[in-house]
Short mmCIF file of C-alpha atoms and ligand atoms in Angstrom, two decimals:
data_model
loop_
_atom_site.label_atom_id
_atom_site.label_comp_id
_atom_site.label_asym_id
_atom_site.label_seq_id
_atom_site.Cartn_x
_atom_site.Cartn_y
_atom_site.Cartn_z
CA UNK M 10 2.69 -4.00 0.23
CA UNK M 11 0.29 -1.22 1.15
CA UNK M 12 1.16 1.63 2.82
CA UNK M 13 0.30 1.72 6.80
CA UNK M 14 -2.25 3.86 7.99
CA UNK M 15 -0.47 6.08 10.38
CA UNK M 16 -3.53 6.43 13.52
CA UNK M 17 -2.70 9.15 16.25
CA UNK M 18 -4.52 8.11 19.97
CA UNK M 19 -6.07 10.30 21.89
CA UNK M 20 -7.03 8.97 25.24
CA UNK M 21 -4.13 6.71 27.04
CA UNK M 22 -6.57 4.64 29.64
CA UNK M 23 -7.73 1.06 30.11
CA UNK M 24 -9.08 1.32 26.40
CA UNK M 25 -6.94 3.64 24.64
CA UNK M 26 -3.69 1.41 25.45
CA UNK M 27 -5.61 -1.91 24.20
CA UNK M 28 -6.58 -0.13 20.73
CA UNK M 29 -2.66 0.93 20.68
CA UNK M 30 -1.01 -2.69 21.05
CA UNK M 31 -3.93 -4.01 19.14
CA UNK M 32 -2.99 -2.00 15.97
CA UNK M 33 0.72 -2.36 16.93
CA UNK M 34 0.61 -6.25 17.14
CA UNK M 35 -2.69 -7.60 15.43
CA UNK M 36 -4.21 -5.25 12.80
CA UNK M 37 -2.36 -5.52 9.40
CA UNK M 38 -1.79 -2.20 7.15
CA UNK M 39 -1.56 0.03 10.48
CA UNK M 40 0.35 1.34 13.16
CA UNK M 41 -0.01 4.08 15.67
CA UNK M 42 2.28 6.83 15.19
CA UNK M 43 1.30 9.26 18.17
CA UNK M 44 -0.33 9.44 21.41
CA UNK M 45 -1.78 12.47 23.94
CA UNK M 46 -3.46 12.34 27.21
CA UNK M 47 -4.89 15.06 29.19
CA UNK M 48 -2.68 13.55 31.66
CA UNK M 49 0.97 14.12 29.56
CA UNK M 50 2.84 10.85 32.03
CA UNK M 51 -0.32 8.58 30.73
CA UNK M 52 0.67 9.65 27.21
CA UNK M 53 4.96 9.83 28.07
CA UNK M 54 4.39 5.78 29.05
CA UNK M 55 2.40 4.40 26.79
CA UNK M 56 4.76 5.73 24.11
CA UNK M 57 7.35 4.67 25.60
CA UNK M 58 5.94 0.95 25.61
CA UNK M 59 5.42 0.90 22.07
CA UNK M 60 8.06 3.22 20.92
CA UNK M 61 5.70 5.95 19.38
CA UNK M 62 5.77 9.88 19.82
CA UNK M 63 4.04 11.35 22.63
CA UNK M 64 2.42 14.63 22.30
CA UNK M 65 1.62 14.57 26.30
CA UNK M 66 -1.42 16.76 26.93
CA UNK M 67 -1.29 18.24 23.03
CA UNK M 68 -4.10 16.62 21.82
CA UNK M 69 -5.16 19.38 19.22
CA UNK M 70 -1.60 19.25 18.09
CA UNK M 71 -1.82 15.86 17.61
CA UNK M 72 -5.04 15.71 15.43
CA UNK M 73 -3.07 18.51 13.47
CA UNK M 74 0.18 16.61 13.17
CA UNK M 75 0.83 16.12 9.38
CA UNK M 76 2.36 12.28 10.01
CA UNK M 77 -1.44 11.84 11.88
CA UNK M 78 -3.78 10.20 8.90
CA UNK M 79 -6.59 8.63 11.38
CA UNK M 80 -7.13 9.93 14.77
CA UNK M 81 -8.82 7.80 16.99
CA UNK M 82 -10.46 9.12 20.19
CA UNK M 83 -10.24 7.24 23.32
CA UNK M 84 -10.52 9.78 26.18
CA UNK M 85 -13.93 9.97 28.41
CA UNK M 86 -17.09 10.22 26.79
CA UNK M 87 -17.04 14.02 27.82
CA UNK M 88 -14.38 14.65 25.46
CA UNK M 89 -15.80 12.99 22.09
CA UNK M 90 -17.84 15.49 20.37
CA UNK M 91 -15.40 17.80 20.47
CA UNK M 92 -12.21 15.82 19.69
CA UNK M 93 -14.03 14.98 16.81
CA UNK M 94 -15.37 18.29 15.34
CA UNK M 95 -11.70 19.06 15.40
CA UNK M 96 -10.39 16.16 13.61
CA UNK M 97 -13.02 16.80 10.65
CA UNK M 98 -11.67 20.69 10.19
CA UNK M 99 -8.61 18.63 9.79
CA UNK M 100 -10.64 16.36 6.74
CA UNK M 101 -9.48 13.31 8.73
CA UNK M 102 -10.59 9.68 9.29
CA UNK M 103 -12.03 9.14 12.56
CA UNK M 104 -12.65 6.07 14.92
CA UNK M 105 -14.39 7.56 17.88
CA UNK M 106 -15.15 5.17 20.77
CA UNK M 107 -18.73 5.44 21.76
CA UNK M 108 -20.62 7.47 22.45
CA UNK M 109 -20.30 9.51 19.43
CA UNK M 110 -21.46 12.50 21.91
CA UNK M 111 -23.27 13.05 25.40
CA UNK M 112 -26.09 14.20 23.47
CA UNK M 113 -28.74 14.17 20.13
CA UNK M 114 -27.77 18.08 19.51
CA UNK M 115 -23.98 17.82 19.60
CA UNK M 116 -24.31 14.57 17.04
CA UNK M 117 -25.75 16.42 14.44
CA UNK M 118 -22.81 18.99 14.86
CA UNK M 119 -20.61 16.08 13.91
CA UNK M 120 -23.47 15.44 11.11
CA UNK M 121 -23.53 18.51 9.44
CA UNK M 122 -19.79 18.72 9.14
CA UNK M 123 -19.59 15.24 7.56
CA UNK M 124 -22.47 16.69 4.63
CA UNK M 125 -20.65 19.39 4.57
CA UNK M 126 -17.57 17.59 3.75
CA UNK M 127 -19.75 14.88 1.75
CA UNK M 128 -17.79 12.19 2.87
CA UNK M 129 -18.23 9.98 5.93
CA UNK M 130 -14.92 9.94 7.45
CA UNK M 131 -16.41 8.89 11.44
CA UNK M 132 -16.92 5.86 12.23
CA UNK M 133 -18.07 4.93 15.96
CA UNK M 134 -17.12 2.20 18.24
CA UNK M 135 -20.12 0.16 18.72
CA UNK M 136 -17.60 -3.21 18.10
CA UNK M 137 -20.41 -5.86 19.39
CA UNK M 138 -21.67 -5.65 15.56
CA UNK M 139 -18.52 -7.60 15.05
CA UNK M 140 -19.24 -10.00 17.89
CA UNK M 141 -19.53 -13.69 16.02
CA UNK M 142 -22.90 -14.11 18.43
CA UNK M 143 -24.76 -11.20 17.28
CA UNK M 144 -23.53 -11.52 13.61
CA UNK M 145 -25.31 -15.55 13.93
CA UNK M 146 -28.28 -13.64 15.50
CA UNK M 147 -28.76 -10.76 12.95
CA UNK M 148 -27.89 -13.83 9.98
CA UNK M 149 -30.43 -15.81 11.17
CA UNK M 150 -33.32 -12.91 11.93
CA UNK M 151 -32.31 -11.69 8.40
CA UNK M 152 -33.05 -15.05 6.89
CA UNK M 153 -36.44 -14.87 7.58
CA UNK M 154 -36.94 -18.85 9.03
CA UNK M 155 -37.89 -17.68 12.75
CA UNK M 156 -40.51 -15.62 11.27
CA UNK M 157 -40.40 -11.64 12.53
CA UNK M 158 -38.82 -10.55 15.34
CA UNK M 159 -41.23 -9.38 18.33
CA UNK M 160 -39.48 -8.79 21.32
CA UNK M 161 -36.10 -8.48 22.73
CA UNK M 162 -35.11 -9.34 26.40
CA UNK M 163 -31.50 -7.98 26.95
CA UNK M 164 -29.36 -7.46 30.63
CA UNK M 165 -25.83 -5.65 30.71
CA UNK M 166 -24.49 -6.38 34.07
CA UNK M 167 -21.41 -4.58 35.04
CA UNK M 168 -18.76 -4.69 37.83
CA UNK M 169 -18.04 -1.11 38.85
CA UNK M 170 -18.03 2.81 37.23
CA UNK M 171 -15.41 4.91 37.41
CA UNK M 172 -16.12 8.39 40.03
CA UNK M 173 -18.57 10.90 39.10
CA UNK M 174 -20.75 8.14 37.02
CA UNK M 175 -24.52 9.28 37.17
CA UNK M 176 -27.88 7.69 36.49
CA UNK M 177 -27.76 9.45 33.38
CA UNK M 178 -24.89 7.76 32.58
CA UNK M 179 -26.25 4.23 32.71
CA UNK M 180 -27.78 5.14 29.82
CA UNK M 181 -25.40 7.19 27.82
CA UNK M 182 -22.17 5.11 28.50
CA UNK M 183 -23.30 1.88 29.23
CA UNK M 184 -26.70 1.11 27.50
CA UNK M 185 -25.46 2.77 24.57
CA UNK M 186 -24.45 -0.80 23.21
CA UNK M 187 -27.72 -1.72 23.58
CA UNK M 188 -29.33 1.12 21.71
CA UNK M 189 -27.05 0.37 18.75
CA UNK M 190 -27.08 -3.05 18.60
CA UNK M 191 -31.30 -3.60 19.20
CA UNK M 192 -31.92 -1.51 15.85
CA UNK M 193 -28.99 -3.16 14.37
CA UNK M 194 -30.48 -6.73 15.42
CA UNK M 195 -34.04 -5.87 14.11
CA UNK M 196 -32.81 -3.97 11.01
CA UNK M 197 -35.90 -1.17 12.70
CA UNK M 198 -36.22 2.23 14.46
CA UNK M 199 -37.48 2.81 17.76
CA UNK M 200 -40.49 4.57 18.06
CA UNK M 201 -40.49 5.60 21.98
CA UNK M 202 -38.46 5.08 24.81
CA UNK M 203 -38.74 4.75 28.20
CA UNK M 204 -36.53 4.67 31.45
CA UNK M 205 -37.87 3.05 34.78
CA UNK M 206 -36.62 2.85 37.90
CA UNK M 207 -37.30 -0.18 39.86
CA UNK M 208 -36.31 -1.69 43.53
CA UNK M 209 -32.36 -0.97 44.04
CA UNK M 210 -29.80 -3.36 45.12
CA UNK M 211 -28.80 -2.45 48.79
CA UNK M 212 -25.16 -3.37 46.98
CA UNK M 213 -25.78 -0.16 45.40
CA UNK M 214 -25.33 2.90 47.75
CA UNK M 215 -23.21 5.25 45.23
CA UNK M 216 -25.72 7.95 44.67
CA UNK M 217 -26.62 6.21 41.02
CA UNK M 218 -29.75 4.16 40.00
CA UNK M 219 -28.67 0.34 39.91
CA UNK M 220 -30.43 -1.28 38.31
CA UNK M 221 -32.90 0.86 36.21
CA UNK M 222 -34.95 -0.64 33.30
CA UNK M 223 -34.67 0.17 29.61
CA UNK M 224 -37.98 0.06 27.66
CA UNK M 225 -37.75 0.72 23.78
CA UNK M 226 -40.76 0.23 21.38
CA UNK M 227 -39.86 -0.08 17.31
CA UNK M 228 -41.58 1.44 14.18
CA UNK M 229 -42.58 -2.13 13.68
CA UNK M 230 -43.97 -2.77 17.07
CA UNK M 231 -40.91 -4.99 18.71
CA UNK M 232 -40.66 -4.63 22.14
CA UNK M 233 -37.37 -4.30 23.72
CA UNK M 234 -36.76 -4.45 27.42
CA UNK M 235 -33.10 -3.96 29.07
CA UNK M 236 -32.10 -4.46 32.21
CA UNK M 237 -29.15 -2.14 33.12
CA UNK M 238 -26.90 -3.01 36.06
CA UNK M 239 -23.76 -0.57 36.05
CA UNK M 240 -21.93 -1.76 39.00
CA UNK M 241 -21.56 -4.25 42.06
CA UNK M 242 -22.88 -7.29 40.20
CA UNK M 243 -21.38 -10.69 39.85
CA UNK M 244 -19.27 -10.03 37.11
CA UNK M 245 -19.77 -8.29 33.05
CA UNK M 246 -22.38 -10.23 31.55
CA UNK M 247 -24.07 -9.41 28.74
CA UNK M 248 -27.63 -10.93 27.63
CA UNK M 249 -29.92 -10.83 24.41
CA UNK M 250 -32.29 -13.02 23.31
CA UNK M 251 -35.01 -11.99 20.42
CA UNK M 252 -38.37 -13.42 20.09
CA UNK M 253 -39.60 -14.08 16.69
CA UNK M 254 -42.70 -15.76 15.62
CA UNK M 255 -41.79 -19.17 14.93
CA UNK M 256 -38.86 -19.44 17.58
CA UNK M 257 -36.06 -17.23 19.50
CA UNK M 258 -32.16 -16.64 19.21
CA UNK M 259 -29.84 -16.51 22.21
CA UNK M 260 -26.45 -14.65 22.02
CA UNK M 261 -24.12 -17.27 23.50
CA UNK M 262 -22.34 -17.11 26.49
CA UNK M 263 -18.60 -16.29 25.65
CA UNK M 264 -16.78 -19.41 27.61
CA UNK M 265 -18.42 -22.73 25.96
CA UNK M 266 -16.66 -24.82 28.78
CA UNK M 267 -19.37 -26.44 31.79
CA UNK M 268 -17.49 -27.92 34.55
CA UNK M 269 -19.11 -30.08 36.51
CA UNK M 270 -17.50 -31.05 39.90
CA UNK M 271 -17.75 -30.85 43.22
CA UNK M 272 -16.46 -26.92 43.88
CA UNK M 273 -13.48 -26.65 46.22
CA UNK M 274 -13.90 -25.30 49.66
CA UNK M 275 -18.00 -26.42 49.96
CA UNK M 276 -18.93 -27.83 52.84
CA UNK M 277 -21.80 -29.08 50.75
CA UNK M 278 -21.32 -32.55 49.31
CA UNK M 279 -23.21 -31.63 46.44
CA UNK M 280 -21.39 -31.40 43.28
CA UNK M 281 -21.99 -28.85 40.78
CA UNK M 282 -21.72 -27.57 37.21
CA UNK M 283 -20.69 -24.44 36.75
CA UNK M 284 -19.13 -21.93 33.95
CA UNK M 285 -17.12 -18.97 34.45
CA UNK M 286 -18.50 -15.49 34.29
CA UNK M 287 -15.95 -12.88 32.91
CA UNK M 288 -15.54 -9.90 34.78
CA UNK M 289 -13.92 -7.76 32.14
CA UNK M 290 -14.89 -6.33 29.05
CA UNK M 291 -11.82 -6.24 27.11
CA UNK M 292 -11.92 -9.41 27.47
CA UNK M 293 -15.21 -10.20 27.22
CA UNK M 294 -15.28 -8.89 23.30
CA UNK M 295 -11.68 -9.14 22.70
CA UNK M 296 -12.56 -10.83 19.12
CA UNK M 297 -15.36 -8.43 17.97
CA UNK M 298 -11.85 -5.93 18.82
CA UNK M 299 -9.94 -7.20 16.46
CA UNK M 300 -12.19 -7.64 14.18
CA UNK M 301 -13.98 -3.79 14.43
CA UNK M 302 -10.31 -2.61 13.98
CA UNK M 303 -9.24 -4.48 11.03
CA UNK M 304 -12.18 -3.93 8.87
CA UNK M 305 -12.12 -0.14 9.71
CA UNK M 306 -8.77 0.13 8.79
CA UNK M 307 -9.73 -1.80 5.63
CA UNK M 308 -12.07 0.31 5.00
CA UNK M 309 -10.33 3.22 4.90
CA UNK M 310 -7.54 1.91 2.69
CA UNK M 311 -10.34 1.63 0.38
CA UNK M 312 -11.75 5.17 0.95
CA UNK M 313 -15.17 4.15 2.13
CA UNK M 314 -16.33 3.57 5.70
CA UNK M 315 -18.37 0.45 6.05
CA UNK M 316 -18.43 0.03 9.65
CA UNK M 317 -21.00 2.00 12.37
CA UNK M 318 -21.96 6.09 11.46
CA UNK M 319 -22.14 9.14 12.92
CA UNK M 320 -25.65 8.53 12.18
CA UNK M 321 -25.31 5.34 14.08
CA UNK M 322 -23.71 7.60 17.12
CA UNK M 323 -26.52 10.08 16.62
CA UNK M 324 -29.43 7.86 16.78
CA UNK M 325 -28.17 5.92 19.99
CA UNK M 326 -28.06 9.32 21.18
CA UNK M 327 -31.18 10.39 20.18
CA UNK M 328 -32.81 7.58 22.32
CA UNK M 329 -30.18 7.92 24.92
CA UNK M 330 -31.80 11.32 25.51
CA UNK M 331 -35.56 10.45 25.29
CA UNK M 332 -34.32 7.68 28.00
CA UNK M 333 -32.93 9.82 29.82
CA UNK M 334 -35.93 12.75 30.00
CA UNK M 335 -38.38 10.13 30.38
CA UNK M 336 -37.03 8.83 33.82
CA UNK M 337 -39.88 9.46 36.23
CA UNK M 338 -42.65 10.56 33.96
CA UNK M 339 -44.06 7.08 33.66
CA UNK M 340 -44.46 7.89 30.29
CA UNK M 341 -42.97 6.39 26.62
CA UNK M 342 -41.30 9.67 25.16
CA UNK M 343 -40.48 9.91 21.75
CA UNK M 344 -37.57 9.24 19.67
CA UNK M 345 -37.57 11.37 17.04
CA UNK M 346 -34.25 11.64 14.94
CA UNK M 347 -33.90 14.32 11.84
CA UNK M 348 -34.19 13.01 8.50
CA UNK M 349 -31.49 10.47 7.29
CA UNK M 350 -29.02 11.65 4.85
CA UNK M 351 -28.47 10.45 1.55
CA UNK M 352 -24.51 9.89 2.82
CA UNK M 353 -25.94 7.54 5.91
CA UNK M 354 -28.18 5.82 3.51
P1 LIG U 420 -10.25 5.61 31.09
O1 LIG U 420 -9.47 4.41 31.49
O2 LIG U 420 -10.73 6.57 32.11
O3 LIG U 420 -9.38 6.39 30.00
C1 LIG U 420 -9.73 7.64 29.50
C2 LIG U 420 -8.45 8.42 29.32
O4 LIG U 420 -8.74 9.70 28.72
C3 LIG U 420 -7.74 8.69 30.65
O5 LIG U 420 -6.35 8.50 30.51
C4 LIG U 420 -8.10 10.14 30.89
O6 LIG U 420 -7.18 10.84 31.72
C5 LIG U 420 -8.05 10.70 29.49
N1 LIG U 420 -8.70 11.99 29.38
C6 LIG U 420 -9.59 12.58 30.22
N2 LIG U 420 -9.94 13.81 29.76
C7 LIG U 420 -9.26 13.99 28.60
C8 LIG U 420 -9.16 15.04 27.66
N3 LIG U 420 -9.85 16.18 27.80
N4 LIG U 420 -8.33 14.88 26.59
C9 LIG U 420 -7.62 13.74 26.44
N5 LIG U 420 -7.64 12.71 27.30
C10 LIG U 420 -8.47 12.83 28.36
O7 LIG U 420 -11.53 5.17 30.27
P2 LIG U 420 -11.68 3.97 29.23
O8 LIG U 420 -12.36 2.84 29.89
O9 LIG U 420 -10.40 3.75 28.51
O10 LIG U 420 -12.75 4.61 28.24
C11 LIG U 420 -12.37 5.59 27.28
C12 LIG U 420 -13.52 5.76 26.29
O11 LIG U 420 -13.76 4.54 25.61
C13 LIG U 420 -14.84 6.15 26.97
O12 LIG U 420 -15.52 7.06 26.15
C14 LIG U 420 -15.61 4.85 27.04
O13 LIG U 420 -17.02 5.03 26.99
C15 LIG U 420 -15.11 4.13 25.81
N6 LIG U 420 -15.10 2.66 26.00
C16 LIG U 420 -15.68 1.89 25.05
C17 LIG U 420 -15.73 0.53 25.23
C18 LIG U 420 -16.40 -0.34 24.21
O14 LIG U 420 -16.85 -1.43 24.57
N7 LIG U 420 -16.49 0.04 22.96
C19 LIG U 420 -15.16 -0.07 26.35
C20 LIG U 420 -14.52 0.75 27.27
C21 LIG U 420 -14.50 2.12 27.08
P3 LIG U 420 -7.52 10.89 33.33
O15 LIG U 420 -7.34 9.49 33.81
O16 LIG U 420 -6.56 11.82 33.89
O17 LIG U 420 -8.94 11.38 33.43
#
């Protein structure tokens, strides 16, 4: 029987405590040995639930716990650059939820250190690469049949954003999955990037931009448009459909169940068919979950990261930030990333 990986949590909200009883109850050869929370009670219960240590607010002396093989960072966005700069002086593996950082410059921080180190030991959370829908997608793009891919059309409709969310935001916490899993789809790199802001939903009074528009050219000329609602829609739904020459793939909607009936409490005689929309995300990708965390932790019993990079991190973040500057400029900026490393390669 192989040894468990012993994963310290940082970060003890909505996400934080699903990653903990996911490891503890569904992902084999690991358990999670420690938690920490800026907030020490958020860190005191979840321990207690599972029976772990809690460091309470010690985060740093968690990543530098010597029981602590894997930390894996679950606190706000805010928080991820340097949670994980500090968990590479350690020479640690590292599952960072996404983003990888707020920003291009503070990615290639994380960059360097990894060359420096000449390992990758970071791997980021962008789990819809484990989704079975984009997996068909990218398997059947890959194969060539539909001819090449030419344009994407892709929505992320949300429910609600936590306080202090800004436009800015829609972009670098919530279209983030987008910017990863577009180049992922297309097996490309973008080439520009631009951010519009169109007519906003009188739903939407918060002080953010809802919805804004997400425009992304490729090196190879795709076209990628993304519609980005963060809050006060109808539930989380999640769209992509790809274009290709000869035909077009549709990620599926998660619930394959259509009711059709005559919907309780219409005055309408009409019946209807209808499908559930999910509201929640943990839900929504519960599977590509599970299945992110169990092939990282494979991966890392084997001593080589297979799953999403910090280069991955950095080059959402590198159009996350040409997004963000264009907004306003009616103008495609561009998205210009350093040189790839031989390590990201
Ligand atoms: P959340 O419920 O707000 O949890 C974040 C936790 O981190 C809170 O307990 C928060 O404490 C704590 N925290 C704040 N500042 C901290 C610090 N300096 N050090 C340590 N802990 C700190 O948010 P969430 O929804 O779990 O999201 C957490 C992260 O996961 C975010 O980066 C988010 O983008 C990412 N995420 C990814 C996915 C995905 O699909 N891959 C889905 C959801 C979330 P307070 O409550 O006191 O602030």
């Amino acid at each position: 029987m192989e040894k468990e990986l012993k994963i310290g949590i940082i970060g003890c909200g909505a996400i934080g405590r699903d990653h903990c009883r996911r490891i503890m109850q569904t992902v084999p050869g690991a358990t999670v040995v420690a938690v920490a929370d800026y907030v020490a009670a958020a860190a005191d219960d979840t321990a207690a639930r599972f029976g772990i240590r809690s460091f309470g607010n010690d985060c740093d002396g968690l990543i530098k716990d010597p029981e602590v093989e894997a930390v894996m960072i679950t606190s706000i966005d805010a928080t991820h650059h340097d949670y994980v700069m500090k968990v590479l002086a350690q020479e640690k593996w590292c599952f960072c939820e996404k983003p990888l950082s707020q920003n291009a410059a503070d990615c290639e921080e994380i960059i360097a250190r990894e060359l420096q180190i000449g390992k990758r030991l970071v791997q980021v959370g962008f789990m819809r690469r484990y989704d079975r829908g984009y997996a068909e997608m990218k398997r059947i793009i890959q194969s060539g049949e539909l001819g090449a891919p030419l344009l994407i059309k892709a929505c992320h409709r949300n429910v609600s954003q936590g306080p202090g969310f800004k436009t800015e935001n829609g972009i670098t916490n919530v279209a983030i999955h987008e910017l990863d899993i577009c180049r992922w789809l297309l097996d490309d790199e973008y080439e520009d990037a631009q951010a519009v802001r169109v007519r906003q939903s009188a739903n939407s009074t918060k002080g953010y931009d809802n919805p804004q528009v997400v425009l992304l050219r490729t090196k190879k000329g795709c076209f990628i448009d993304v519609e980005v609602q963060v809050a006060d829609g109808y539930g989380y739904d999640i769209q992509c459909e790809v274009v290709c020459e000869n035909g077009t793939v549709k990620l599926p909607d998660p619930y394959a169940v259509v009711r059709r009936s005559r919907p309780q409490g219409w005055d309408s005689l009409n019946p209807a068919e209808s499908m559930p929309i999910m509201t929640d995300w943990k839900e929504r990708f519960i599977e590509a979950y599970d299945i992110e965390m169990c092939r990282w932790v494979e991966s890392v019993h084997q001593g080589k990261l297979t799953g999403p990079s910090a280069w991955d991190g950095y080059v959402a973040c590198v159009a996350g930030d040409a997004l963000n500057a264009s907004r306003g400029t009616s103008r495609f900026l561009p998205v210009a990333t350093i040189e790839k490393p031989a390590l990201y390669k």
